[in-house]
PDB file of C-alpha atoms in Angstrom:
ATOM      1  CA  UNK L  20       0.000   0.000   0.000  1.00  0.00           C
ATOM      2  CA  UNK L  21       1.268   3.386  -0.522  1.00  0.00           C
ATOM      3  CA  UNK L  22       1.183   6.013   2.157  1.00  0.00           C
ATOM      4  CA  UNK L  23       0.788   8.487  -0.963  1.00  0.00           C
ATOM      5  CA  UNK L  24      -2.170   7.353  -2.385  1.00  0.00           C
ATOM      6  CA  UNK L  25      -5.528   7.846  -0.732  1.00  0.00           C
ATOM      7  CA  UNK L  26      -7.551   4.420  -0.459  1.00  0.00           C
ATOM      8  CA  UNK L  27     -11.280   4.210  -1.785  1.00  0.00           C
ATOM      9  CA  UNK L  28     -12.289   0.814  -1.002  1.00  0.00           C
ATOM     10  CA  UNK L  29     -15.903  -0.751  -1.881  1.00  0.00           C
ATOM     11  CA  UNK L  30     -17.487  -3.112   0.340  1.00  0.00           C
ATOM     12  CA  UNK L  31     -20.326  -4.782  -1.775  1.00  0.00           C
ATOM     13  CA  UNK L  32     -21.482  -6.395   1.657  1.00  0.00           C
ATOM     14  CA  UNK L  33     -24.106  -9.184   0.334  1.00  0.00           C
ATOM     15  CA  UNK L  34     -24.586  -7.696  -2.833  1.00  0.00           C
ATOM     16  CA  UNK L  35     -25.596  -8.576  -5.716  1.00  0.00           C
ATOM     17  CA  UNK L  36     -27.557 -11.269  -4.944  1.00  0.00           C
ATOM     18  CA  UNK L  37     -26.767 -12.778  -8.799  1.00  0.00           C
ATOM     19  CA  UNK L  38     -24.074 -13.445 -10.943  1.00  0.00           C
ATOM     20  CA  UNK L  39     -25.816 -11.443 -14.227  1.00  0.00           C
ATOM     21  CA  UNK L  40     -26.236  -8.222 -12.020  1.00  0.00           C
ATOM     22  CA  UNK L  41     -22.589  -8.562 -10.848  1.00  0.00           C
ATOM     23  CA  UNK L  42     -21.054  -8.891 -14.479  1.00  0.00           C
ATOM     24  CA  UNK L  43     -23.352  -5.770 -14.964  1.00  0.00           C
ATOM     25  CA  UNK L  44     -22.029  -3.964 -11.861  1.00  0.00           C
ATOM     26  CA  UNK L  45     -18.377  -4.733 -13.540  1.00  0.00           C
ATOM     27  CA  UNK L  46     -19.545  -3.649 -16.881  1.00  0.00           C
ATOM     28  CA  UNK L  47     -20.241  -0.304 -15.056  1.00  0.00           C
ATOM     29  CA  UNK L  48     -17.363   0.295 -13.416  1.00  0.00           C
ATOM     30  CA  UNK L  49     -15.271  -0.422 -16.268  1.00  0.00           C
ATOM     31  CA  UNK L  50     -17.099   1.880 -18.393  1.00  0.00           C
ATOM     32  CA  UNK L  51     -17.165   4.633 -15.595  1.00  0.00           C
ATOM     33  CA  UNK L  52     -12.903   3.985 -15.166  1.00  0.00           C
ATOM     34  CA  UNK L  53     -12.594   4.036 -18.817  1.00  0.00           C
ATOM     35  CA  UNK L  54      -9.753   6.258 -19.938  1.00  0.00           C
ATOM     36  CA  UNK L  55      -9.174   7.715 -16.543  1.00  0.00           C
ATOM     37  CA  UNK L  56      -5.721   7.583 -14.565  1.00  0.00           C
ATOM     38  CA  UNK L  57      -6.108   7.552 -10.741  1.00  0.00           C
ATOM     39  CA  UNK L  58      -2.192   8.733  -9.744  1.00  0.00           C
ATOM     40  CA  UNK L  59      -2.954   9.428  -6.086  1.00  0.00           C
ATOM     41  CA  UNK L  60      -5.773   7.097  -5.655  1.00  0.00           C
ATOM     42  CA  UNK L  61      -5.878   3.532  -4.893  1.00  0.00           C
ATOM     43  CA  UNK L  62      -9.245   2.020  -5.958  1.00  0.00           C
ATOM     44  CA  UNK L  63     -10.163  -1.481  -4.377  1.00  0.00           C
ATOM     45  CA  UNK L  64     -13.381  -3.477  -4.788  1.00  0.00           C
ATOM     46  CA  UNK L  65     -15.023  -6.331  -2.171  1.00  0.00           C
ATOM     47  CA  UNK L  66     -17.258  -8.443  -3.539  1.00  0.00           C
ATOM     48  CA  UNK L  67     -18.753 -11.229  -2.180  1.00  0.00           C
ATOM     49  CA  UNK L  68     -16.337 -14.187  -2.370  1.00  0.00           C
ATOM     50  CA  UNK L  69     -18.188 -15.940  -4.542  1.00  0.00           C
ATOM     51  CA  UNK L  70     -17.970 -13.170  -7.260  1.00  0.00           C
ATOM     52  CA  UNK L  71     -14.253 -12.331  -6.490  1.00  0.00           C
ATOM     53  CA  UNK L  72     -12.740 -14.414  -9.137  1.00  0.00           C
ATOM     54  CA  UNK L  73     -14.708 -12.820 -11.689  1.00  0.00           C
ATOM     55  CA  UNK L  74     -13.887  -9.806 -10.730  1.00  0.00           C
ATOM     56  CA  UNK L  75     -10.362 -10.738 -10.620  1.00  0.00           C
ATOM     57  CA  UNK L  76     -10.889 -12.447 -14.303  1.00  0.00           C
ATOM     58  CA  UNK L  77     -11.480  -8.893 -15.423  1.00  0.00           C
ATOM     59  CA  UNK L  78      -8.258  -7.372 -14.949  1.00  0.00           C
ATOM     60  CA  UNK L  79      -9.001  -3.862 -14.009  1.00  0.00           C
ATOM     61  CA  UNK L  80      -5.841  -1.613 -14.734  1.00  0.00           C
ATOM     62  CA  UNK L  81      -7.226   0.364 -11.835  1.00  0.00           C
ATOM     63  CA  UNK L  82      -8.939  -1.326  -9.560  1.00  0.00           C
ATOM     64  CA  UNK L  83      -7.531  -3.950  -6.584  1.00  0.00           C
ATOM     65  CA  UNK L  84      -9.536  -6.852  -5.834  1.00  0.00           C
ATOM     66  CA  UNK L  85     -10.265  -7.517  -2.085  1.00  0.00           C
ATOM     67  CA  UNK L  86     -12.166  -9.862   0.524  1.00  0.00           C
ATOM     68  CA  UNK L  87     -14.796  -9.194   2.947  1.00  0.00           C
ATOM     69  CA  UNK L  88     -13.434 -10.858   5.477  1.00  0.00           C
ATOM     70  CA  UNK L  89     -10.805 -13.527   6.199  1.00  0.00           C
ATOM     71  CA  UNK L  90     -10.231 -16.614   8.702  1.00  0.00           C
ATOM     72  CA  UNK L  91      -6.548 -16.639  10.683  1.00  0.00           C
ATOM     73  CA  UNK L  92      -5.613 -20.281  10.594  1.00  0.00           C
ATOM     74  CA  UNK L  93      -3.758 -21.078   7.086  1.00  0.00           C
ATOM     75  CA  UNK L  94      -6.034 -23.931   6.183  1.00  0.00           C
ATOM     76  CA  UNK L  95      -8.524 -27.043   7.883  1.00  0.00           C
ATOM     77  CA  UNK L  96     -11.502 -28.304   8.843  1.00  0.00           C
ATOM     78  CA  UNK L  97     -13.663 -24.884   8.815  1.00  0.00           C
ATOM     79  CA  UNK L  98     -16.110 -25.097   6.709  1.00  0.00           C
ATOM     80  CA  UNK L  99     -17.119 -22.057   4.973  1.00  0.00           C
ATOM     81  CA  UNK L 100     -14.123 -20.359   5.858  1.00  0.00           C
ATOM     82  CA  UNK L 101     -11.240 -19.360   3.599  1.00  0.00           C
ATOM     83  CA  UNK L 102      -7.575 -18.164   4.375  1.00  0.00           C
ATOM     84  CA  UNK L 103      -5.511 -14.933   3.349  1.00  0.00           C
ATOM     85  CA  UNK L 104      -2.843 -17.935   1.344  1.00  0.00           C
ATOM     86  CA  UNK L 105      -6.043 -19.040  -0.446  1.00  0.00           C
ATOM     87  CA  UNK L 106      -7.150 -14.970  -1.006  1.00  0.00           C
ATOM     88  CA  UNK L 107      -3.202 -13.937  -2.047  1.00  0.00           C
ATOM     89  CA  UNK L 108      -3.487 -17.027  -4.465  1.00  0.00           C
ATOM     90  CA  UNK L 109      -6.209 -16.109  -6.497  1.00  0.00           C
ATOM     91  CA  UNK L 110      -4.873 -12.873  -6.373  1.00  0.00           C
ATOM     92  CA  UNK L 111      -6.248 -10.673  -4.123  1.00  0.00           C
ATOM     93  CA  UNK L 112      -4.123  -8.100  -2.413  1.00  0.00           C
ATOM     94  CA  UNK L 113      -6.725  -6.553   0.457  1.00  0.00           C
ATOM     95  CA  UNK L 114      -8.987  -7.713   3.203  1.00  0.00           C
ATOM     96  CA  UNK L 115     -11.488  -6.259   5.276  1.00  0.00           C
ATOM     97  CA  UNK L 116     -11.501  -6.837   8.795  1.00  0.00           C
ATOM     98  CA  UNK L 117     -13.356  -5.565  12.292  1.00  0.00           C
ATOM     99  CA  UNK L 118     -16.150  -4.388  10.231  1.00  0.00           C
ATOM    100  CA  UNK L 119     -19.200  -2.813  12.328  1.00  0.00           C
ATOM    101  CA  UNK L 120     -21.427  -5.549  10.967  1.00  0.00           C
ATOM    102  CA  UNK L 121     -19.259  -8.590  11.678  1.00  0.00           C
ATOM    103  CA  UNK L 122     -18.594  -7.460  15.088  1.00  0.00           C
ATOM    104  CA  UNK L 123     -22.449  -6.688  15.379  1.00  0.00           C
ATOM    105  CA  UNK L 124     -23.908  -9.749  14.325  1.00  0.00           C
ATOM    106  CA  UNK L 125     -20.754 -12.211  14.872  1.00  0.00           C
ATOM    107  CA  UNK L 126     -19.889 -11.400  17.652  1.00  0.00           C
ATOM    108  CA  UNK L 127     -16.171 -10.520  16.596  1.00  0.00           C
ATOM    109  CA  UNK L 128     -14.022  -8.732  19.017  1.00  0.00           C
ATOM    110  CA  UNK L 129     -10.355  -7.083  18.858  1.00  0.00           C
ATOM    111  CA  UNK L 130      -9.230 -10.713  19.807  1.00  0.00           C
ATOM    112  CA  UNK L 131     -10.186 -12.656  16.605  1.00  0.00           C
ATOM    113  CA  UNK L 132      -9.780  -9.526  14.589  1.00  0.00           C
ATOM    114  CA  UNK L 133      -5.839  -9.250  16.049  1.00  0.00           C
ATOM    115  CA  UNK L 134      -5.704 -13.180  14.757  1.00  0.00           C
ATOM    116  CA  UNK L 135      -7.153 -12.340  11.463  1.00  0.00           C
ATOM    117  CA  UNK L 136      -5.074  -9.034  10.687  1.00  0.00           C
ATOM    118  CA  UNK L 137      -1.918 -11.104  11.299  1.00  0.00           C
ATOM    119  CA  UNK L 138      -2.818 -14.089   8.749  1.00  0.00           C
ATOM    120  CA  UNK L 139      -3.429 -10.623   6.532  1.00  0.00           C
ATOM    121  CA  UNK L 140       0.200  -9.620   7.008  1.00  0.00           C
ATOM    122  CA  UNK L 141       1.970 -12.829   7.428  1.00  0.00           C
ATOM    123  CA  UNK L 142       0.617 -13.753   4.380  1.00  0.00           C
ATOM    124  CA  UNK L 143       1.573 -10.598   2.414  1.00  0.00           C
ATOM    125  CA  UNK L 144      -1.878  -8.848   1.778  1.00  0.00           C
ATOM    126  CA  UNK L 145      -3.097  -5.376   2.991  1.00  0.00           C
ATOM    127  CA  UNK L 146      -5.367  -4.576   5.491  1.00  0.00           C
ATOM    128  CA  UNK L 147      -8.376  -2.531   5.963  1.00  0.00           C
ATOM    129  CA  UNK L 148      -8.890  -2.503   9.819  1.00  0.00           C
ATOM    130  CA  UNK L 149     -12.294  -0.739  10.680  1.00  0.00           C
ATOM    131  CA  UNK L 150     -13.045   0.645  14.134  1.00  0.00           C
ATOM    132  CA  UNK L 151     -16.475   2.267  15.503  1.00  0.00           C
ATOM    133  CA  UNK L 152     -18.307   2.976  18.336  1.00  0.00           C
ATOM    134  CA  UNK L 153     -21.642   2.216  18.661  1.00  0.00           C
ATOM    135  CA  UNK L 154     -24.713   4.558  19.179  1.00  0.00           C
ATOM    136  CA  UNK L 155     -25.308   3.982  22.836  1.00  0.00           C
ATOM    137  CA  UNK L 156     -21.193   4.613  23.563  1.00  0.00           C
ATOM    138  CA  UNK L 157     -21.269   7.623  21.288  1.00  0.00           C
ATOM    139  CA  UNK L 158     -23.837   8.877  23.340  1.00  0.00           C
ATOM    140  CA  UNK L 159     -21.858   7.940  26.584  1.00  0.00           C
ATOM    141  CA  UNK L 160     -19.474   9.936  25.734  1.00  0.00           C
ATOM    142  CA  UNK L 161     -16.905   6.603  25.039  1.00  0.00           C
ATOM    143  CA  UNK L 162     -16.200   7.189  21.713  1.00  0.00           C
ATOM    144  CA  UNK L 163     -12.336   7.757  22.237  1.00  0.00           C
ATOM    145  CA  UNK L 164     -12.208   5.332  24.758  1.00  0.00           C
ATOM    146  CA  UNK L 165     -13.674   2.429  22.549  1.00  0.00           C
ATOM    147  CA  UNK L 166     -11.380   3.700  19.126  1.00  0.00           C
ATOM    148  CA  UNK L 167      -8.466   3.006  21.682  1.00  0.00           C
ATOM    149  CA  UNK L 168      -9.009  -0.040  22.665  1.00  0.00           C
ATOM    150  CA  UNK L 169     -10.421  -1.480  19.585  1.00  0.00           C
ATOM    151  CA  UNK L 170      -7.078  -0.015  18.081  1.00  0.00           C
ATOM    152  CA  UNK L 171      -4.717  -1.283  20.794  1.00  0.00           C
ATOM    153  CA  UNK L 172      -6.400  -4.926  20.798  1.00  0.00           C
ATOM    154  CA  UNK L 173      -6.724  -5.126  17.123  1.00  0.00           C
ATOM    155  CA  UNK L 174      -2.883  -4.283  16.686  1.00  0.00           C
ATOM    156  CA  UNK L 175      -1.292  -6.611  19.451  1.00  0.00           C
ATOM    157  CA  UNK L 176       2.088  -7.782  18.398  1.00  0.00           C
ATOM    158  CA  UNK L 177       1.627  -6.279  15.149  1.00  0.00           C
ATOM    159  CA  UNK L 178       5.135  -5.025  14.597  1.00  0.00           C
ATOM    160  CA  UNK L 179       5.539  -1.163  13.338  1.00  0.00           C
ATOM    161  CA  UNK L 180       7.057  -2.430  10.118  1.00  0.00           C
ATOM    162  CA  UNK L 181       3.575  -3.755   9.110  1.00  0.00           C
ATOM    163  CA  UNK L 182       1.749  -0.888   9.817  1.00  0.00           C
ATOM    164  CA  UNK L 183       2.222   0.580   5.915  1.00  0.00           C
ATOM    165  CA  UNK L 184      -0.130  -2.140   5.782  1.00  0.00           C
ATOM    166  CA  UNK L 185      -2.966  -1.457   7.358  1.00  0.00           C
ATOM    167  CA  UNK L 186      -5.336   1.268   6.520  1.00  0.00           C
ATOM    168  CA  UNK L 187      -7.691   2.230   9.518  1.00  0.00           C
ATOM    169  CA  UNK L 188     -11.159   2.826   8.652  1.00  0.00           C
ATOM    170  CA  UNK L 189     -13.630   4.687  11.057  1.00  0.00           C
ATOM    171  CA  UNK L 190     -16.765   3.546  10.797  1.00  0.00           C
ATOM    172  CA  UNK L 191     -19.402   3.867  13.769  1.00  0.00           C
ATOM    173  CA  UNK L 192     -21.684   0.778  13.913  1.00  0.00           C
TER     174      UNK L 192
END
């Protein structure tokens, strides 16, 4: 990642719900990047895994390809889960992690989102780390106090060398 370029990443989240409206969400995009340079811009795009090969098919000059979400251990018995060496494989280069809406409805806390942010790096991809309070602690007046310690949990033993990395997100749930 360069520490140049500002990051515009978009999370699809569940969405499309078919493969014909995703190839016409690419068609889009590659119509709407058409001819256009982005020199201090880095564009990534996560779609649901099951569409990120085809987006990855496409070979965007432009555009990154990244995941929604990752598991930490390398590989197993966990069904419906994939790995950053399977993501890097295929050829993705970013992941999402700590989203508002995994830690919402799964539960996910700075522990498992530490584990998953160093497969990320051990495994040579960037990171998009997201952090957010929720309503009730904005109104409590916690906000800086949860951003802490969603940052300092999130980043345990994740070496300073790794942080060109890892793009922090803020996003309140």
């Amino acid at each position: 990642m360069t520490n140049s370029k500002k990051l515009v990443v978009g999370n699809l989240k569940m969405n499309p719900v078919s493969l014909v409206e995703f190839e016409r969400y690419l068609d889009m995009l590659e119509k709407e990047l058409k001819g256009k340079e982005f020199e201090k811009t880095e564009i990534v795009v996560c779609p649901p895994i099951v569409y990120l090969q085809k987006l990855l098919d496409r070979k965007f000059e432009n555009v990154r390809a990244g995941a929604q979400d990752v598991f930490w251990e390398y590989q197993g018995a966990f069904t419906g889960e994939y790995s950053a060496g399977m993501l890097k494989s295929v050829g993705a280069s970013f992941v999402i992690v700590g989203h508002s809406e995994r830690r919402k409805y799964f539960g996910e806390n700075e522990e498992t989102i530490n584990l998953k942010l160093k497969a990320i790096l051990k495994n040579g991809l960037n990171a998009v780390l997201c952090i957010g309070e929720s309503e009730e602690e904005r109104k409590r007046g916690q906000t800086s106090l949860t951003l802490k310690k969603q940052l300092k949990g999130s980043l345990a033993e994740v070496s300073a060398g790794k942080l060109d990395y890892i793009a922090i997100a803020y996003e309140p749930i």
